[in-house]
Tab-separated table of C-alpha atoms and ligand atoms in Angstrom:
chain	number	residue	atom	x	y	z
A	1	UNK	CA	0.295	0.002	-0.197
A	2	UNK	CA	3.129	2.307	0.268
A	3	UNK	CA	2.333	3.923	3.352
A	4	UNK	CA	4.628	1.797	5.654
A	5	UNK	CA	8.198	0.807	5.541
A	6	UNK	CA	8.967	-2.786	5.255
A	7	UNK	CA	11.421	-3.067	8.035
A	8	UNK	CA	11.972	-1.504	11.441
A	9	UNK	CA	12.168	-1.414	14.902
A	10	UNK	CA	10.412	-4.641	15.800
A	11	UNK	CA	12.837	-6.686	14.487
A	12	UNK	CA	15.552	-5.356	17.015
A	13	UNK	CA	13.372	-7.190	19.913
A	14	UNK	CA	15.150	-10.487	18.959
A	15	UNK	CA	18.643	-8.911	20.670
A	16	UNK	CA	16.051	-8.654	23.798
A	17	UNK	CA	15.972	-12.057	25.021
A	18	UNK	CA	18.562	-12.260	27.390
A	19	UNK	CA	17.316	-8.770	28.949
A	20	UNK	CA	13.766	-10.037	29.311
A	21	UNK	CA	14.837	-13.519	30.834
A	22	UNK	CA	16.990	-11.761	33.186
A	23	UNK	CA	14.343	-9.426	34.047
A	24	UNK	CA	11.803	-12.105	34.489
A	25	UNK	CA	13.300	-13.868	37.338
A	26	UNK	CA	12.434	-10.901	39.185
A	27	UNK	CA	9.459	-10.076	37.509
A	28	UNK	CA	7.599	-13.016	37.743
A	29	UNK	CA	7.404	-13.759	41.309
A	30	UNK	CA	6.516	-10.015	41.904
A	31	UNK	CA	3.771	-9.755	39.244
A	32	UNK	CA	2.525	-13.315	40.627
A	33	UNK	CA	2.159	-11.947	44.206
A	34	UNK	CA	0.504	-8.541	42.657
A	35	UNK	CA	-2.402	-10.591	41.215
A	36	UNK	CA	-3.045	-12.787	44.154
A	37	UNK	CA	-4.163	-9.263	45.984
A	38	UNK	CA	-7.905	-8.232	45.958
A	39	UNK	CA	-8.186	-5.270	43.966
A	40	UNK	CA	-6.317	-7.397	41.140
A	41	UNK	CA	-7.913	-10.685	41.236
A	42	UNK	CA	-11.538	-10.241	41.124
A	43	UNK	CA	-12.474	-9.239	37.503
A	44	UNK	CA	-15.797	-8.452	35.988
A	45	UNK	CA	-16.757	-10.403	32.859
A	46	UNK	CA	-19.968	-11.160	30.758
A	47	UNK	CA	-19.462	-14.746	29.708
A	48	UNK	CA	-23.253	-14.955	28.121
A	49	UNK	CA	-22.578	-12.556	25.266
A	50	UNK	CA	-23.750	-14.186	21.947
A	51	UNK	CA	-21.502	-14.427	19.146
A	52	UNK	CA	-22.080	-11.601	17.095
A	53	UNK	CA	-20.852	-13.187	14.080
A	54	UNK	CA	-21.931	-16.690	13.353
A	55	UNK	CA	-23.819	-19.405	15.249
A	56	UNK	CA	-22.026	-22.465	16.067
A	57	UNK	CA	-23.184	-24.502	19.048
A	58	UNK	CA	-21.514	-27.519	17.872
A	59	UNK	CA	-18.175	-26.185	19.494
A	60	UNK	CA	-19.131	-25.828	22.878
A	61	UNK	CA	-16.708	-27.427	25.514
A	62	UNK	CA	-18.728	-29.180	27.966
A	63	UNK	CA	-15.687	-30.526	29.798
A	64	UNK	CA	-15.485	-29.577	33.669
A	65	UNK	CA	-12.072	-27.799	32.954
A	66	UNK	CA	-13.657	-25.397	30.693
A	67	UNK	CA	-16.082	-24.005	33.428
A	68	UNK	CA	-15.329	-20.945	35.239
A	69	UNK	CA	-15.759	-20.794	38.962
A	70	UNK	CA	-17.454	-17.363	39.956
A	71	UNK	CA	-16.281	-15.382	42.951
A	72	UNK	CA	-18.636	-15.374	45.884
A	73	UNK	CA	-20.641	-12.083	45.885
A	74	UNK	CA	-19.797	-11.383	49.598
A	75	UNK	CA	-16.345	-11.249	48.534
A	76	UNK	CA	-16.468	-8.287	46.117
A	77	UNK	CA	-15.616	-4.868	48.004
A	78	UNK	CA	-18.818	-2.667	48.314
A	79	UNK	CA	-16.727	0.237	46.978
A	80	UNK	CA	-16.893	-1.295	43.377
A	81	UNK	CA	-20.276	-2.002	43.333
A	82	UNK	CA	-21.109	1.723	44.958
A	83	UNK	CA	-18.828	3.399	42.419
A	84	UNK	CA	-20.042	1.427	39.748
A	85	UNK	CA	-23.857	2.054	40.385
A	86	UNK	CA	-23.053	5.722	40.299
A	87	UNK	CA	-21.280	5.384	36.805
A	88	UNK	CA	-23.923	3.262	35.097
A	89	UNK	CA	-24.545	4.339	31.740
A	90	UNK	CA	-26.914	1.954	29.536
A	91	UNK	CA	-26.440	2.754	26.217
A	92	UNK	CA	-29.444	4.095	23.884
A	93	UNK	CA	-30.640	1.900	21.105
A	94	UNK	CA	-28.272	3.939	18.681
A	95	UNK	CA	-25.034	3.482	20.764
A	96	UNK	CA	-25.784	-0.119	21.476
A	97	UNK	CA	-25.766	-0.854	17.808
A	98	UNK	CA	-22.497	0.079	17.046
A	99	UNK	CA	-21.261	-1.943	20.232
A	100	UNK	CA	-22.690	-5.334	19.531
A	101	UNK	CA	-21.100	-7.097	22.568
A	102	UNK	CA	-18.163	-4.697	23.257
A	103	UNK	CA	-18.383	-1.212	25.129
A	104	UNK	CA	-15.809	1.065	24.245
A	105	UNK	CA	-14.879	4.791	24.563
A	106	UNK	CA	-13.164	6.730	21.656
A	107	UNK	CA	-9.663	6.246	22.578
A	108	UNK	CA	-10.043	2.607	23.481
A	109	UNK	CA	-8.696	-0.209	21.649
A	110	UNK	CA	-11.504	-2.207	23.290
A	111	UNK	CA	-12.542	-2.385	26.586
A	112	UNK	CA	-14.986	-5.238	27.275
A	113	UNK	CA	-16.965	-5.317	30.772
A	114	UNK	CA	-16.356	-3.289	33.783
A	115	UNK	CA	-17.317	-2.701	37.345
A	116	UNK	CA	-20.305	-0.504	36.099
A	117	UNK	CA	-21.574	-2.737	33.116
A	118	UNK	CA	-24.999	-4.192	33.664
A	119	UNK	CA	-24.394	-7.811	32.795
A	120	UNK	CA	-21.559	-10.164	33.982
A	121	UNK	CA	-19.999	-12.000	36.853
A	122	UNK	CA	-17.162	-11.451	39.066
A	123	UNK	CA	-14.736	-13.980	38.862
A	124	UNK	CA	-11.712	-14.845	41.253
A	125	UNK	CA	-8.918	-15.219	38.595
A	126	UNK	CA	-6.732	-17.270	40.907
A	127	UNK	CA	-9.377	-20.073	41.169
A	128	UNK	CA	-9.614	-20.260	37.292
A	129	UNK	CA	-5.946	-20.723	36.149
A	130	UNK	CA	-5.228	-20.746	32.567
A	131	UNK	CA	-4.419	-24.378	31.294
A	132	UNK	CA	-5.185	-27.450	29.417
A	133	UNK	CA	-9.029	-27.579	29.128
A	134	UNK	CA	-9.602	-29.854	26.164
A	135	UNK	CA	-11.059	-27.258	23.992
A	136	UNK	CA	-9.787	-27.940	20.259
A	137	UNK	CA	-10.628	-28.924	16.799
A	138	UNK	CA	-12.562	-26.876	14.253
A	139	UNK	CA	-14.217	-24.343	16.565
A	140	UNK	CA	-11.029	-23.271	18.051
A	141	UNK	CA	-9.127	-23.257	14.779
A	142	UNK	CA	-11.835	-21.170	13.220
A	143	UNK	CA	-11.607	-18.726	15.968
A	144	UNK	CA	-7.889	-18.180	15.552
A	145	UNK	CA	-8.198	-18.348	11.756
A	146	UNK	CA	-10.998	-15.073	12.425
A	147	UNK	CA	-8.814	-13.401	14.580
A	148	UNK	CA	-5.688	-13.487	12.381
A	149	UNK	CA	-7.904	-12.428	9.521
A	150	UNK	CA	-8.717	-8.917	11.164
A	151	UNK	CA	-5.162	-8.176	10.309
A	152	UNK	CA	-6.245	-6.439	7.279
A	153	UNK	CA	-5.518	-3.005	6.919
A	154	UNK	CA	-5.574	-0.717	3.746
A	155	UNK	CA	-6.511	2.549	2.152
A	156	UNK	CA	-9.263	1.247	-0.095
A	157	UNK	CA	-12.165	3.667	0.038
A	158	UNK	CA	-14.605	1.109	1.819
A	159	UNK	CA	-12.194	0.635	4.546
A	160	UNK	CA	-11.592	4.485	5.049
A	161	UNK	CA	-15.151	4.745	5.332
A	162	UNK	CA	-15.250	2.237	7.776
A	163	UNK	CA	-12.643	3.875	9.894
A	164	UNK	CA	-14.176	7.112	9.683
A	165	UNK	CA	-17.471	5.476	11.140
A	166	UNK	CA	-15.733	3.637	13.726
A	167	UNK	CA	-16.711	0.094	12.030
A	168	UNK	CA	-14.485	-2.903	11.897
A	169	UNK	CA	-14.601	-5.023	8.480
A	170	UNK	CA	-13.673	-8.301	8.044
A	171	UNK	CA	-14.949	-11.310	10.410
A	172	UNK	CA	-14.302	-14.493	8.651
A	173	UNK	CA	-17.089	-17.290	8.630
A	174	UNK	CA	-15.987	-20.277	10.349
A	175	UNK	CA	-15.735	-22.482	7.041
A	176	UNK	CA	-12.233	-23.025	6.658
A	177	UNK	CA	-9.445	-25.343	7.605
A	178	UNK	CA	-6.199	-24.596	9.140
A	179	UNK	CA	-4.176	-26.653	6.275
A	180	UNK	CA	-0.703	-27.474	6.295
A	181	UNK	CA	0.578	-24.058	4.560
A	182	UNK	CA	4.008	-22.852	5.091
A	183	UNK	CA	4.850	-20.383	7.734
A	184	UNK	CA	2.662	-18.799	10.122
A	185	UNK	CA	2.804	-15.521	8.716
A	186	UNK	CA	1.884	-16.624	5.296
A	187	UNK	CA	-0.960	-18.564	6.730
A	188	UNK	CA	-2.153	-15.560	8.447
A	189	UNK	CA	-2.292	-13.659	5.285
A	190	UNK	CA	0.990	-11.801	5.599
A	191	UNK	CA	3.914	-11.324	3.327
A	192	UNK	CA	6.480	-10.380	5.819
A	193	UNK	CA	8.908	-8.910	3.242
A	194	UNK	CA	6.161	-6.199	2.219
A	195	UNK	CA	4.177	-5.874	5.429
A	196	UNK	CA	3.732	-2.448	7.205
A	197	UNK	CA	4.832	-1.634	10.797
A	198	UNK	CA	1.309	-1.690	12.087
A	199	UNK	CA	0.190	-4.728	10.457
A	200	UNK	CA	3.191	-6.539	11.864
A	201	UNK	CA	2.536	-5.049	15.398
A	202	UNK	CA	-0.949	-6.586	15.229
A	203	UNK	CA	0.399	-9.904	13.864
A	204	UNK	CA	3.117	-10.197	16.619
A	205	UNK	CA	0.409	-9.245	19.516
A	206	UNK	CA	-2.116	-11.895	18.208
A	207	UNK	CA	0.678	-14.491	17.425
A	208	UNK	CA	2.380	-13.938	20.854
A	209	UNK	CA	-0.802	-14.316	22.970
A	210	UNK	CA	-1.731	-17.492	20.854
A	211	UNK	CA	1.765	-18.869	21.677
A	212	UNK	CA	1.489	-18.018	25.256
A	213	UNK	CA	-1.879	-19.689	25.421
A	214	UNK	CA	-0.273	-22.521	24.060
A	215	UNK	CA	2.666	-22.725	26.570
A	216	UNK	CA	-0.058	-22.463	29.302
A	217	UNK	CA	-1.487	-25.607	27.771
A	218	UNK	CA	1.468	-27.326	27.797
A	219	UNK	CA	2.760	-26.422	30.890
A	220	UNK	CA	-0.290	-27.458	32.772
A	221	UNK	CA	-1.257	-30.494	31.214
A	222	UNK	CA	-3.929	-32.926	32.416
A	223	UNK	CA	-2.321	-36.311	33.394
A	224	UNK	CA	-5.391	-38.317	32.823
A	225	UNK	CA	-4.052	-41.212	34.807
A	226	UNK	CA	-3.022	-39.302	38.162
A	227	UNK	CA	-5.815	-36.458	37.446
A	228	UNK	CA	-2.994	-33.881	38.436
A	229	UNK	CA	-1.467	-30.948	36.007
A	230	UNK	CA	1.907	-31.436	35.000
A	231	UNK	CA	4.421	-29.949	32.104
A	232	UNK	CA	4.201	-31.894	28.864
A	233	UNK	CA	7.595	-31.659	27.222
A	234	UNK	CA	6.572	-32.980	23.693
A	235	UNK	CA	3.211	-30.484	23.571
A	236	UNK	CA	5.767	-27.698	23.988
A	237	UNK	CA	8.210	-29.018	21.452
A	238	UNK	CA	5.480	-29.697	18.689
A	239	UNK	CA	3.380	-26.292	19.227
A	240	UNK	CA	6.251	-23.888	20.146
A	241	UNK	CA	9.876	-25.061	20.301
A	242	UNK	CA	9.610	-26.072	16.502
A	243	UNK	CA	8.588	-22.638	15.767
A	244	UNK	CA	11.035	-20.006	17.299
A	245	UNK	CA	9.173	-17.192	15.492
A	246	UNK	CA	6.064	-17.769	18.153
A	247	UNK	CA	8.101	-17.936	20.837
A	248	UNK	CA	9.864	-14.585	19.677
A	249	UNK	CA	6.255	-13.143	19.693
A	250	UNK	CA	5.846	-13.629	23.216
A	251	UNK	CA	9.024	-11.781	24.029
A	252	UNK	CA	7.950	-9.031	21.952
A	253	UNK	CA	4.567	-9.067	23.808
A	254	UNK	CA	6.649	-8.879	27.047
A	255	UNK	CA	8.615	-6.077	26.019
A	256	UNK	CA	5.254	-4.104	24.523
A	257	UNK	CA	3.627	-4.653	27.841
A	258	UNK	CA	6.494	-3.268	30.129
A	259	UNK	CA	7.058	-0.183	27.932
A	260	UNK	CA	3.371	0.277	28.472
A	261	UNK	CA	3.570	-0.212	32.243
A	262	UNK	CA	6.775	1.822	32.277
A	263	UNK	CA	5.289	4.871	30.446
A	264	UNK	CA	2.417	4.932	32.867
A	265	UNK	CA	4.073	4.315	35.889
A	266	UNK	CA	4.017	7.874	37.428
A	267	UNK	CA	0.106	7.513	36.566
A	268	UNK	CA	-0.193	4.019	38.443
A	269	UNK	CA	1.787	5.122	41.524
A	270	UNK	CA	-0.842	7.515	42.146
A	271	UNK	CA	-3.565	5.068	41.113
A	272	UNK	CA	-6.094	4.621	44.043
A	273	UNK	CA	-5.962	0.731	44.231
A	274	UNK	CA	-7.324	0.770	47.924
A	275	UNK	CA	-10.374	-1.536	48.514
A	276	UNK	CA	-11.064	-0.267	52.195
A	277	UNK	CA	-13.711	2.685	51.929
A	278	UNK	CA	-12.454	6.089	52.653
A	279	UNK	CA	-14.576	6.426	55.854
A	280	UNK	CA	-12.534	3.548	57.199
A	281	UNK	CA	-9.151	4.319	56.294
A	282	UNK	CA	-7.102	5.759	59.139
A	283	UNK	CA	-5.583	9.164	58.938
A	284	UNK	CA	-2.153	7.909	59.199
A	285	UNK	CA	-2.609	5.776	56.159
A	286	UNK	CA	-2.782	1.989	55.826
A	287	UNK	CA	-0.982	0.268	58.358
A	288	UNK	CA	1.567	-2.109	57.340
A	289	UNK	CA	0.098	-5.509	57.080
A	290	UNK	CA	-3.184	-4.215	56.066
A	291	UNK	CA	-4.636	-5.315	52.814
A	292	UNK	CA	-4.376	-1.994	50.955
A	293	UNK	CA	-0.524	-1.637	52.131
A	294	UNK	CA	0.284	-4.958	50.797
A	295	UNK	CA	-0.935	-4.217	47.584
A	296	UNK	CA	0.477	-0.966	47.330
A	297	UNK	CA	3.986	-2.366	48.001
A	298	UNK	CA	3.404	-5.266	45.596
A	299	UNK	CA	2.345	-2.839	43.039
A	300	UNK	CA	5.149	-0.380	43.406
A	301	UNK	CA	7.683	-3.205	43.139
A	302	UNK	CA	6.163	-4.260	39.935
A	303	UNK	CA	6.122	-0.670	38.825
A	304	UNK	CA	9.917	-0.274	39.783
A	305	UNK	CA	10.877	-3.348	37.820
A	306	UNK	CA	9.210	-2.131	34.621
A	307	UNK	CA	10.681	1.390	35.114
A	308	UNK	CA	13.969	-0.208	35.660
A	309	UNK	CA	13.832	-2.603	32.708
A	310	UNK	CA	16.415	-1.761	29.966
A	311	UNK	CA	14.324	-2.442	27.038
A	312	UNK	CA	14.257	0.883	25.144
A	313	UNK	CA	16.468	-0.326	22.294
A	314	UNK	CA	13.862	-3.139	21.634
A	315	UNK	CA	10.571	-1.162	20.911
A	316	UNK	CA	10.047	2.293	19.859
A	317	UNK	CA	6.472	3.192	19.982
A	318	UNK	CA	7.150	6.450	18.210
A	319	UNK	CA	8.156	4.436	14.903
A	320	UNK	CA	4.474	3.540	14.541
A	321	UNK	CA	1.296	5.512	13.277
A	322	UNK	CA	3.758	8.078	11.773
A	323	UNK	CA	2.774	8.276	8.193
A	324	UNK	CA	0.400	11.221	6.963
A	325	UNK	CA	-2.358	8.473	6.759
A	326	UNK	CA	-1.597	7.528	10.439
A	327	UNK	CA	-5.068	8.837	11.772
A	328	UNK	CA	-6.938	6.312	9.341
A	329	UNK	CA	-4.363	3.294	9.893
A	330	UNK	CA	-4.765	4.189	13.791
A	331	UNK	CA	-8.647	4.037	13.532
A	332	UNK	CA	-8.614	1.002	11.689
A	333	UNK	CA	-6.194	-0.921	14.172
A	334	UNK	CA	-8.652	0.040	16.679
A	335	UNK	CA	-11.466	-1.205	14.878
A	336	UNK	CA	-9.708	-4.547	14.172
A	337	UNK	CA	-8.949	-4.753	17.452
A	338	UNK	CA	-12.299	-4.411	19.100
A	339	UNK	CA	-13.273	-7.143	16.421
A	340	UNK	CA	-11.102	-9.344	18.467
A	341	UNK	CA	-12.639	-8.831	21.514
A	342	UNK	CA	-16.108	-9.601	20.004
A	343	UNK	CA	-14.742	-12.585	18.187
A	344	UNK	CA	-13.815	-13.810	21.891
A	345	UNK	CA	-17.849	-14.114	22.493
A	346	UNK	CA	-17.661	-16.856	20.018
A	347	UNK	CA	-15.263	-19.007	21.775
A	348	UNK	CA	-16.846	-22.081	22.891
A	349	UNK	CA	-15.093	-22.807	26.287
A	350	UNK	CA	-15.950	-20.595	29.288
A	351	UNK	CA	-12.445	-20.400	30.698
A	352	UNK	CA	-10.559	-19.909	27.387
A	353	UNK	CA	-13.084	-17.062	26.732
A	354	UNK	CA	-12.632	-15.312	29.904
A	355	UNK	CA	-8.997	-15.247	29.622
A	356	UNK	CA	-9.089	-14.393	25.847
A	357	UNK	CA	-11.278	-11.514	26.749
A	358	UNK	CA	-8.993	-10.429	29.470
A	359	UNK	CA	-5.886	-10.569	27.666
A	360	UNK	CA	-7.358	-8.883	24.549
A	361	UNK	CA	-8.322	-6.152	26.980
A	362	UNK	CA	-4.923	-6.258	28.730
A	363	UNK	CA	-3.215	-5.652	25.064
A	364	UNK	CA	-5.616	-3.084	24.219
A	365	UNK	CA	-4.951	-1.184	27.573
A	366	UNK	CA	-1.072	-1.295	26.737
A	367	UNK	CA	-1.875	-0.019	23.352
A	368	UNK	CA	-3.953	2.615	24.285
A	369	UNK	CA	-1.334	3.949	26.853
A	370	UNK	CA	1.650	3.560	24.067
A	371	UNK	CA	-0.263	5.162	21.054
A	372	UNK	CA	-3.692	6.998	22.207
A	373	UNK	CA	-2.453	9.064	25.403
A	374	UNK	CA	-0.306	11.506	25.795
A	375	UNK	CA	1.909	12.761	28.672
A	376	UNK	CA	-0.970	15.287	29.795
A	377	UNK	CA	-3.573	12.299	29.626
A	378	UNK	CA	-1.364	10.258	31.922
A	379	UNK	CA	-1.018	13.017	34.481
A	380	UNK	CA	-2.775	11.348	37.688
A	381	UNK	CA	-4.050	14.666	39.313
A	382	UNK	CA	-5.793	16.123	35.829
A	383	UNK	CA	-6.982	12.605	35.077
A	384	UNK	CA	-7.365	10.218	38.035
A	385	UNK	CA	-10.321	8.162	36.258
A	386	UNK	CA	-8.353	7.920	32.902
A	387	UNK	CA	-8.193	4.103	33.196
A	388	UNK	CA	-10.855	1.912	34.671
A	389	UNK	CA	-9.892	-0.769	37.331
A	390	UNK	CA	-11.096	-3.222	34.483
A	391	UNK	CA	-8.175	-2.008	32.343
A	392	UNK	CA	-5.848	-1.886	35.116
A	393	UNK	CA	-6.785	-5.629	36.176
A	394	UNK	CA	-6.631	-6.700	32.603
A	395	UNK	CA	-3.304	-5.236	31.971
A	396	UNK	CA	-1.535	-6.478	35.029
A	397	UNK	CA	-2.834	-9.973	34.683
A	398	UNK	CA	-1.802	-10.210	31.070
A	399	UNK	CA	1.441	-9.064	32.293
A	400	UNK	CA	1.304	-11.958	34.612
A	401	UNK	CA	0.477	-14.420	31.959
A	402	UNK	CA	3.255	-13.712	29.715
A	403	UNK	CA	5.690	-13.568	32.596
A	404	UNK	CA	4.472	-17.086	33.605
A	405	UNK	CA	4.980	-18.270	30.059
A	406	UNK	CA	8.421	-17.189	30.013
A	407	UNK	CA	9.053	-18.865	33.299
A	408	UNK	CA	7.361	-22.097	31.880
A	409	UNK	CA	9.804	-21.870	28.643
A	410	UNK	CA	12.772	-21.819	31.192
A	411	UNK	CA	11.568	-24.888	32.844
A	412	UNK	CA	10.758	-26.614	29.554
A	413	UNK	CA	14.563	-25.910	28.373
A	414	UNK	CA	15.706	-27.597	31.768
A	415	UNK	CA	13.418	-30.500	30.807
A	416	UNK	CA	14.824	-30.946	27.472
A	417	UNK	CA	18.379	-30.673	28.839
A	418	UNK	CA	17.596	-33.402	31.150
A	419	UNK	CA	16.283	-35.461	28.430
A	420	UNK	CA	19.113	-35.055	26.117
A	421	UNK	CA	21.351	-35.793	28.963
A	422	UNK	CA	19.575	-38.972	29.811
A	423	UNK	CA	19.609	-40.319	26.014
B	1	FAD	P1	-4.015	-23.882	17.333
B	1	FAD	O1	-3.446	-23.489	18.757
B	1	FAD	O2	-5.513	-24.048	17.645
B	1	FAD	O3	-3.661	-23.017	16.166
B	1	FAD	C1	-4.345	-23.341	14.842
B	1	FAD	C2	-3.452	-23.053	13.953
B	1	FAD	O4	-2.767	-21.815	14.033
B	1	FAD	C3	-2.001	-24.080	13.900
B	1	FAD	O5	-2.302	-25.290	12.948
B	1	FAD	C4	-0.903	-23.298	13.286
B	1	FAD	O6	-1.226	-23.304	11.728
B	1	FAD	C5	-1.446	-21.869	13.759
B	1	FAD	N1	-0.509	-21.361	14.782
B	1	FAD	C6	-0.510	-21.863	16.155
B	1	FAD	N2	0.123	-21.276	16.911
B	1	FAD	C7	0.408	-20.164	16.370
B	1	FAD	C8	1.212	-18.788	16.668
B	1	FAD	N3	1.691	-18.736	17.945
B	1	FAD	N4	1.423	-17.840	15.657
B	1	FAD	C9	0.795	-17.905	14.654
B	1	FAD	N5	0.117	-19.190	14.209
B	1	FAD	C10	-0.105	-20.284	15.180
B	1	FAD	N6	-7.518	-24.393	24.889
B	1	FAD	C11	-7.010	-24.644	26.322
B	1	FAD	O7	-6.638	-26.165	26.526
B	1	FAD	N7	-7.008	-24.000	27.356
B	1	FAD	C12	-7.137	-22.635	27.148
B	1	FAD	O8	-6.996	-22.089	28.023
B	1	FAD	C13	-7.291	-21.926	25.985
B	1	FAD	N8	-7.817	-20.901	25.588
B	1	FAD	C14	-7.871	-20.618	24.151
B	1	FAD	C15	-8.516	-19.359	24.080
B	1	FAD	C16	-8.857	-18.814	22.642
B	1	FAD	C17	-9.010	-17.149	22.767
B	1	FAD	C18	-8.906	-19.555	21.835
B	1	FAD	C19	-9.383	-19.342	20.441
B	1	FAD	C20	-8.448	-20.812	21.942
B	1	FAD	C21	-8.067	-21.526	23.141
B	1	FAD	N9	-7.772	-22.914	23.824
B	1	FAD	C22	-7.745	-23.101	24.678
B	1	FAD	C23	-7.676	-23.671	22.322
B	1	FAD	C24	-6.345	-23.915	21.916
B	1	FAD	O9	-5.944	-22.480	21.650
B	1	FAD	C25	-5.966	-24.544	20.519
B	1	FAD	O10	-6.924	-23.835	19.617
B	1	FAD	C26	-6.374	-26.074	20.795
B	1	FAD	O11	-5.150	-26.672	21.840
B	1	FAD	C27	-5.817	-26.904	19.623
B	1	FAD	O12	-4.643	-26.616	19.260
B	1	FAD	P2	-3.763	-26.705	17.927
B	1	FAD	O13	-2.350	-27.431	18.224
B	1	FAD	O14	-4.920	-27.823	17.033
B	1	FAD	O15	-3.610	-25.715	16.941
């Protein structure tokens, strides 16, 4: 299309493996602790939205492992409900038509549900780990294919009109197979050499997410004989180790999320993560050992690690959306990303859908921080409500998913070395 350069800052990420792995030995335990705190572990999500694109009940996963355990209502801090009630805004018919299963504001790449949305359930994420569920086959393949096909940017008249009207465009019908085509990018409709930066960005985020989910599946595989969850090295070899590009995209996502967290760190340092209502807080502040104090300390630790991370050479956000057509490409990018969250409503396994929605929202929040907000927006005093709790929870749980994946990759490497030594 001639509006993006074919090579650029994304490739440099390959040099960042060691930096990221070194950082992850501290990051993973820190963010693992963070997401166990009440502010970060309760997430509201609507799992009963209809798939807006096609009807297919055949792909519904009925395994127990696909089910989501909801949180006990009494555990949800009143503060969120009270705050949410005052903010409830039910879309009118015209607004709702454009939303179809996904609520978002203008600068959102996609926000799904939040404390204020009328439907949805609270889940305790720690009770619903991402792992092997048995959801597979045609339905799962169709979803991935549809998501990769959203990577379709261009400056045709129709797509410009769509971008201006805030509409997404292509959603594939679920009638295709994932055949034995060549490499991942070609299969996803991308020719690497002629691909613009924004397309590559989209592709790498999705492929990295796909690879991270696959790693969680292989690291937490159900051993049917013992009924326990164990790492499955062969699963990892066949799905990931044979495709270094896929793992590279997980590292890329780690860098992207860390850049976003570091950029918004001053905002997050001031973000109100207290769950105690103001009337019950002491004047001296929260005492050490109290929930809010511990959460704050844990949050500050993760923020400090992201701020310290030496990854500036691996990802340069200013290299994207710079051409004269950037506003149109940006709108297209947002619309496609919003479509991905809608496609998630078609995933036939509740637990997969929940983690899928959360992570798309987490990446959407990171992209918004990097590309849609400026320093003025991110000023915590001027704009304390810029990011909603749902976005903050999604962002840091997505960072946790990626950090855990990198941790599992290190474990698989050790298992491989042991296997080689034993042969
Ligand atoms: P799939 O993973 O379905 O991949 C389909 C095709 O895409 C592959 O054949 C390959 O050509 C290509 N491909 C694969 N990986 C990549 C990559 N990283 N980059 C580019 N191309 C790639 N299952 C669970 O057990 N637990 C879960 O929590 C879970 N969550 C899911 C969430 C979502 C949103 C979706 C759509 C599916 C989820 N699944 C989950 C199913 C899981 O992702 C796989 O679809 C399933 O395990 C079947 O895997 P597969 O090896 O057949 O290929």
